[in-house]
Coordinates of N, CA and C in Angstrom, one line a residue:
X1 N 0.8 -1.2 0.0 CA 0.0 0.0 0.0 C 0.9 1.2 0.0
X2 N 0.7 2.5 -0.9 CA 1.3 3.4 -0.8 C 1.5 3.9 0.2
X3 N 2.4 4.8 0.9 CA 2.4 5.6 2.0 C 1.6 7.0 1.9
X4 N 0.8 7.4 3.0 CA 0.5 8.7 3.2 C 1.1 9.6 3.5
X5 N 0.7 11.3 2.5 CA 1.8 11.9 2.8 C 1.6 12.4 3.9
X6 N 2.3 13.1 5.0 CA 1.9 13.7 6.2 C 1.6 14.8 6.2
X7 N 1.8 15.8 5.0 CA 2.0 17.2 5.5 C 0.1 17.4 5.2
X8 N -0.3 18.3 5.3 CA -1.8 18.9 4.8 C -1.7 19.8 3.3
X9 N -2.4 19.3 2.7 CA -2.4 19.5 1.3 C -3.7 20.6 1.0
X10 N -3.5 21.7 0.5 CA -4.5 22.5 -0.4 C -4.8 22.1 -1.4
X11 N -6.0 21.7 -2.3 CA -6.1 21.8 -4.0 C -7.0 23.3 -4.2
X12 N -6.2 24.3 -5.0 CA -6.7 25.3 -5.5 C -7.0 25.1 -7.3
X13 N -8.0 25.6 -7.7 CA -8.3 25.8 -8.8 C -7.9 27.4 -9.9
X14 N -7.0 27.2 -10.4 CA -6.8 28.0 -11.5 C -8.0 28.7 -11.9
X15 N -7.3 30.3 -12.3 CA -8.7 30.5 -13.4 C -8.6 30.1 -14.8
X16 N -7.7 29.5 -15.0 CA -7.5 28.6 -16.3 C -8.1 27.4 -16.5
X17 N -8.2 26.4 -15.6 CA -8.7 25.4 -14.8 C -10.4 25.4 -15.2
X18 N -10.7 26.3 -14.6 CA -12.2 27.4 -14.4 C -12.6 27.4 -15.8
X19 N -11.8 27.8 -16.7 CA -12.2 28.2 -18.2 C -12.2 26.8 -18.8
X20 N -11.7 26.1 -18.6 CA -11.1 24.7 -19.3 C -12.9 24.2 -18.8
X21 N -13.0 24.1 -17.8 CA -14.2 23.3 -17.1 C -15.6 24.1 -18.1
X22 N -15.3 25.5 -18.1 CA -16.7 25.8 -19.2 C -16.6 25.6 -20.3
X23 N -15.3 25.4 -20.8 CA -15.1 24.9 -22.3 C -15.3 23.1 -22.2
X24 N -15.4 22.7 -21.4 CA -16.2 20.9 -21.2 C -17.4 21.3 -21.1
X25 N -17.8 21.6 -20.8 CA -19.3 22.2 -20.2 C -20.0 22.2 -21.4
X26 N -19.2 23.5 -22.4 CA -20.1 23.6 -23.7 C -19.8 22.6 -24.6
X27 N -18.8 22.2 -24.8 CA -18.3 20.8 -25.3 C -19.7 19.6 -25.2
X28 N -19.5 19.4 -24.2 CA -20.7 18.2 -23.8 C -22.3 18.6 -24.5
X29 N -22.2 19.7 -23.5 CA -23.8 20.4 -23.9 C -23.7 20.1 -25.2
X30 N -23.1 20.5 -26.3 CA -23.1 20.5 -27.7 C -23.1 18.8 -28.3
X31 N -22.2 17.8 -27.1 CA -22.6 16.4 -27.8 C -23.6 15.7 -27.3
X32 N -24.4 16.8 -26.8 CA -25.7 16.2 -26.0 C -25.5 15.3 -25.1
X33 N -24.4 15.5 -24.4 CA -24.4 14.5 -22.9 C -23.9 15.6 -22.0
X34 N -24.9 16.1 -21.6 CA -24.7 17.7 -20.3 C -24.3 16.6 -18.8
X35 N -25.1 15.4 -18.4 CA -25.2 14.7 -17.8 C -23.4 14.0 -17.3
X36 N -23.0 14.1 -18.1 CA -21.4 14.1 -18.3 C -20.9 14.6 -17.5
X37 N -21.0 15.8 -18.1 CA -20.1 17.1 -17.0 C -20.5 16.9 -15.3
X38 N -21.9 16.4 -15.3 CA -22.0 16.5 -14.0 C -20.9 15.7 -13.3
X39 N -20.8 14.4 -13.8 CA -20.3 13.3 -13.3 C -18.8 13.7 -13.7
X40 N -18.4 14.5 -14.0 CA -17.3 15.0 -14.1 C -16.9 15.9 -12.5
X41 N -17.8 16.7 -12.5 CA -17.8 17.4 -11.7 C -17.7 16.5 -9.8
X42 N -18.6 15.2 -10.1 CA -18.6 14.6 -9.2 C -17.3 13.6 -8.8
X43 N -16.7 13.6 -10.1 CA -15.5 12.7 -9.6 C -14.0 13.7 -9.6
X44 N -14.6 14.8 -10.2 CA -13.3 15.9 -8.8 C -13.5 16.2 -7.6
X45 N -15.1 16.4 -6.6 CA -15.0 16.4 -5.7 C -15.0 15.3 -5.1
X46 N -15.2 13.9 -5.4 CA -15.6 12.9 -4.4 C -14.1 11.8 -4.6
X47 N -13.6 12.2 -5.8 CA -12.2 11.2 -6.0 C -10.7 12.0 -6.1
X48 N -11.0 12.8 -6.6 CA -9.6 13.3 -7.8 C -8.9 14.7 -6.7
X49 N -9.8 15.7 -6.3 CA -9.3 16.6 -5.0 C -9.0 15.6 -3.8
X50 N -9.7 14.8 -3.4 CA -9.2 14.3 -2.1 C -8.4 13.1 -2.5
X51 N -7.9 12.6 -3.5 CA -6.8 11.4 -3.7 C -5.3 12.9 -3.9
X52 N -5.6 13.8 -4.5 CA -4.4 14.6 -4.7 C -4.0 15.3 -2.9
X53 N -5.5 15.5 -2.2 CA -5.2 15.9 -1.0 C -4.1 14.7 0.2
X54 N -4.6 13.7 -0.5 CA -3.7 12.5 0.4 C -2.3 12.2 0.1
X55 N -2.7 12.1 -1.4 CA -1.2 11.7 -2.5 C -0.9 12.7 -3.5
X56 N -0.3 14.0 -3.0 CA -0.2 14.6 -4.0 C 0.9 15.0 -5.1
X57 N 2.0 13.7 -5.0 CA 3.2 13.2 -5.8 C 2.2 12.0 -6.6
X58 N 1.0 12.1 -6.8 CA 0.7 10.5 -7.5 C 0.8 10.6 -8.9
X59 N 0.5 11.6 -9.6 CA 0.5 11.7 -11.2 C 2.2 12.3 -11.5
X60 N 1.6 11.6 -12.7 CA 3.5 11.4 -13.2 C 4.3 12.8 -14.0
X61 N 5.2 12.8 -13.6 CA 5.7 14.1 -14.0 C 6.0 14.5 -15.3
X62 N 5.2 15.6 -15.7 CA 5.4 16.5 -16.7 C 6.6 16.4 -17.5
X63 N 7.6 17.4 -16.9 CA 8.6 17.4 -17.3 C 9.4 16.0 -17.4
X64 N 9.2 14.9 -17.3 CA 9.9 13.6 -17.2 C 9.4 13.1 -18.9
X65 N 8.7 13.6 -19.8 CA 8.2 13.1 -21.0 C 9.4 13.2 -22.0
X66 N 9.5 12.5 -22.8 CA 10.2 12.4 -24.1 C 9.8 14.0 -24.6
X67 N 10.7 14.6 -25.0 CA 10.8 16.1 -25.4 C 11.5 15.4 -27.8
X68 N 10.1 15.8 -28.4 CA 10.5 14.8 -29.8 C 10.5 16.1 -30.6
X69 N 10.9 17.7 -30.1 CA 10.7 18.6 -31.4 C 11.3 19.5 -30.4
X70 N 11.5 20.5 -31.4 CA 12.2 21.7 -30.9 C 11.4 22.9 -30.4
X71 N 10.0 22.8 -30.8 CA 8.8 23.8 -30.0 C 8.9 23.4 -28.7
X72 N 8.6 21.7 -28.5 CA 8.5 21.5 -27.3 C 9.5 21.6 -26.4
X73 N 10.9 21.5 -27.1 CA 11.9 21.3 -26.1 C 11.9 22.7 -25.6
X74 N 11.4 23.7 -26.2 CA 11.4 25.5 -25.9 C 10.1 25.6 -24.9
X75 N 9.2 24.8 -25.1 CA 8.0 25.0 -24.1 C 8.5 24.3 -22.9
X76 N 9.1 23.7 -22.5 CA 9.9 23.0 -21.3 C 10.6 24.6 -20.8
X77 N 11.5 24.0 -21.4 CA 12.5 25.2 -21.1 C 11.5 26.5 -20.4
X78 N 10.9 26.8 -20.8 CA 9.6 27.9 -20.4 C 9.1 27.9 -19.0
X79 N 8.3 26.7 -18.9 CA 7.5 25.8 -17.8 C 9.0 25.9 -16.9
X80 N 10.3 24.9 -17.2 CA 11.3 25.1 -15.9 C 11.5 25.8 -15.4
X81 N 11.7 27.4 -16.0 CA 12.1 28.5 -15.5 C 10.8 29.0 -14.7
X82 N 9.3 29.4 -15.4 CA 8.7 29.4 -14.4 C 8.3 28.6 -13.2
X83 N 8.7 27.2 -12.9 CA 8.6 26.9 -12.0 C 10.0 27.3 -11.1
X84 N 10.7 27.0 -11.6 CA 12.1 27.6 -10.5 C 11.9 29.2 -9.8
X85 N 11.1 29.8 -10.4 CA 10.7 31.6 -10.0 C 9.5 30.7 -8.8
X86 N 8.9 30.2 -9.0 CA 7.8 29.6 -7.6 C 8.3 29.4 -6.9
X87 N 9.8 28.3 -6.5 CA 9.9 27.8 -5.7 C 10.7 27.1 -6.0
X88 N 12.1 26.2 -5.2 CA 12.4 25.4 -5.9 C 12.6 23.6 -5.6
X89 N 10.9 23.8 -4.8 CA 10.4 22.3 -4.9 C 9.0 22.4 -5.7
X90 N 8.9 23.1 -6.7 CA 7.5 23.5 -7.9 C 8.1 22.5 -8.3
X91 N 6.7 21.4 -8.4 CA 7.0 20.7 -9.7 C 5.6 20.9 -10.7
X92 N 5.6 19.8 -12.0 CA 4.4 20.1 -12.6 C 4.0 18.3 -13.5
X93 N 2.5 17.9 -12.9 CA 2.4 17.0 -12.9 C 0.9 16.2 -13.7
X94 N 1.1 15.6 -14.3 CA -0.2 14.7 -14.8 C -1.1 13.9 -14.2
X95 N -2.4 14.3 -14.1 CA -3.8 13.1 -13.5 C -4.2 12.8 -14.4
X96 N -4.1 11.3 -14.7 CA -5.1 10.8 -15.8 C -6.3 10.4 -15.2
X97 N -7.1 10.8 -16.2 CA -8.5 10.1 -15.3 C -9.1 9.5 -16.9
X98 N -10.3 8.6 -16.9 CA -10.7 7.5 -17.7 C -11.1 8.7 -19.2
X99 N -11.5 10.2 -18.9 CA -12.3 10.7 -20.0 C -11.3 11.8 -20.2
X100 N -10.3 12.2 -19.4 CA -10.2 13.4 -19.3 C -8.0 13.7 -18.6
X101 N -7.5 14.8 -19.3 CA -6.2 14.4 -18.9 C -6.2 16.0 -17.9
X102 N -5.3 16.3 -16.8 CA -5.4 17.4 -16.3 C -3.8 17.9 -15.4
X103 N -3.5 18.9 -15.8 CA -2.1 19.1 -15.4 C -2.6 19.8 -14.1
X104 N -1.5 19.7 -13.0 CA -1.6 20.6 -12.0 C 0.3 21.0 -11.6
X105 N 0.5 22.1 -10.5 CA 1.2 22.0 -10.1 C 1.3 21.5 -8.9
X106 N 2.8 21.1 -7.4 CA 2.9 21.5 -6.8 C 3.8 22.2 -6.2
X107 N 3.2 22.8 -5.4 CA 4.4 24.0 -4.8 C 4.4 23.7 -3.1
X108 N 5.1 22.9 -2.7 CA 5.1 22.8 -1.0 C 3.5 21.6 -1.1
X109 N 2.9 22.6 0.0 CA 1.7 22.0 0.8 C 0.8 22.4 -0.4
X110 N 0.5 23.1 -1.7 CA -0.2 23.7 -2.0 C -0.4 22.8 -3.8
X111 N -1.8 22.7 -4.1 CA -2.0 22.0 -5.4 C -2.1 22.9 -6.1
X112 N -1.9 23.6 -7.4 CA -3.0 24.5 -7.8 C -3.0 23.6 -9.4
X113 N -4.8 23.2 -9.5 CA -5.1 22.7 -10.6 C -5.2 23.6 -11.5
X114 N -4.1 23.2 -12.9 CA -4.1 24.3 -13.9 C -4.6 24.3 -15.6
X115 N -5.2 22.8 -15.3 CA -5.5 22.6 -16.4 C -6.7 21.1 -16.8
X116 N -7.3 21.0 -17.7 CA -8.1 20.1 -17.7 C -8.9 19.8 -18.8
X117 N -8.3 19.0 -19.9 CA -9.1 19.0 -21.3 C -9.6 17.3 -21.2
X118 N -11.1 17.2 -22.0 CA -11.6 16.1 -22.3 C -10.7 15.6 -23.4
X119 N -10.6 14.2 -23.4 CA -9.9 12.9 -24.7 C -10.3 13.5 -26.0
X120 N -11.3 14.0 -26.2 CA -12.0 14.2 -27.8 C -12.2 15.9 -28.1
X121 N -12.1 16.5 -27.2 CA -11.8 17.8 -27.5 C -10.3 18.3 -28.3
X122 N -10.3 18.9 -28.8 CA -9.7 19.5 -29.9 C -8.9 20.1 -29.1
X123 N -7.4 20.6 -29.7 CA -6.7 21.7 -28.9 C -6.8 22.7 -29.5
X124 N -7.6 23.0 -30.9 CA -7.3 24.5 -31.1 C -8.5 24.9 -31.2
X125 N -8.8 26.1 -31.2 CA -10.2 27.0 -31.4 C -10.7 26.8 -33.2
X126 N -10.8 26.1 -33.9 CA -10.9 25.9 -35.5 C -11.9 26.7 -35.4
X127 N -13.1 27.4 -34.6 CA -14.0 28.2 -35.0 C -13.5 29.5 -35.2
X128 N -12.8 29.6 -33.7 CA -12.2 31.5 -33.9 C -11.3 31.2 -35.1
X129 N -10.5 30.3 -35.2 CA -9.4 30.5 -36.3 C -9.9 31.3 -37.5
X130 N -11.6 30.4 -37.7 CA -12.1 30.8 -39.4 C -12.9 31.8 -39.4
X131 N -13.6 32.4 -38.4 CA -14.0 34.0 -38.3 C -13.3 35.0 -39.0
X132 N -14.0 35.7 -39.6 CA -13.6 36.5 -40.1 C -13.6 38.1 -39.3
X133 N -12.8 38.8 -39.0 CA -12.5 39.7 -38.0 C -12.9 40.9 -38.6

């Protein structure tokens, strides 16, 4: 059985986090399963905040990924330096969950969830892109 961590753990929510969750929101609404999101909603408070509150080294680290291009290797590079200006036990880490991938950081006692996109959602805006301004 894993060990418990001892110290007391915060999970704070991003306003990025925040936006991510209304952009699933409309997502679903739009694939006609609103019912989703709830149960989304239900297995951050009843599973995913209080497993990060007990184990909050559990999701695997970010920066530990195969780096395969030179954007990415600059988006690291990015992410390290902002984390070393936090602190220099910031790290930045991955929760998988069954529908849904979500980055957070930690900094000490403190979670802050920074991110959170559904499996089938798209990463770029293709609507704003083809607007015409």
């Amino acid at each position: 059985m894993a060990r418990q961590e001892s110290q007391q753990v915060t999970v704070k929510l991003s306003t990025n986090f925040e936006r991510n969750l209304d952009e699933i929101e409309a997502f679903l609404i739009e694939a006609e399963a609103p019912q989703t999101f709830d149960a989304l909603l239900d297995e951050l408070t009843d599973t995913v905040i209080p497993n990060l509150e007990r184990f909050p080294g559990m999701g695997r680290s970010f920066l530990s990924r195969t780096i395969l291009s030179v954007e990415t290797s600059n988006g690291i590079d990015i992410l390290q330096g902002k984390l070393a200006a936090i602190g220099e036990n910031a790290e930045l880490r991955e929760y998988v969950l069954q529908h849904y991938l979500m980055l957070y950081a930690r900094v000490g006692s403190v979670i802050h969830l920074l991110s959170i996109r559904h499996h089938k959602q798209l990463s770029f805006d293709f609507q704003h892109l083809w607007t015409a301004s």
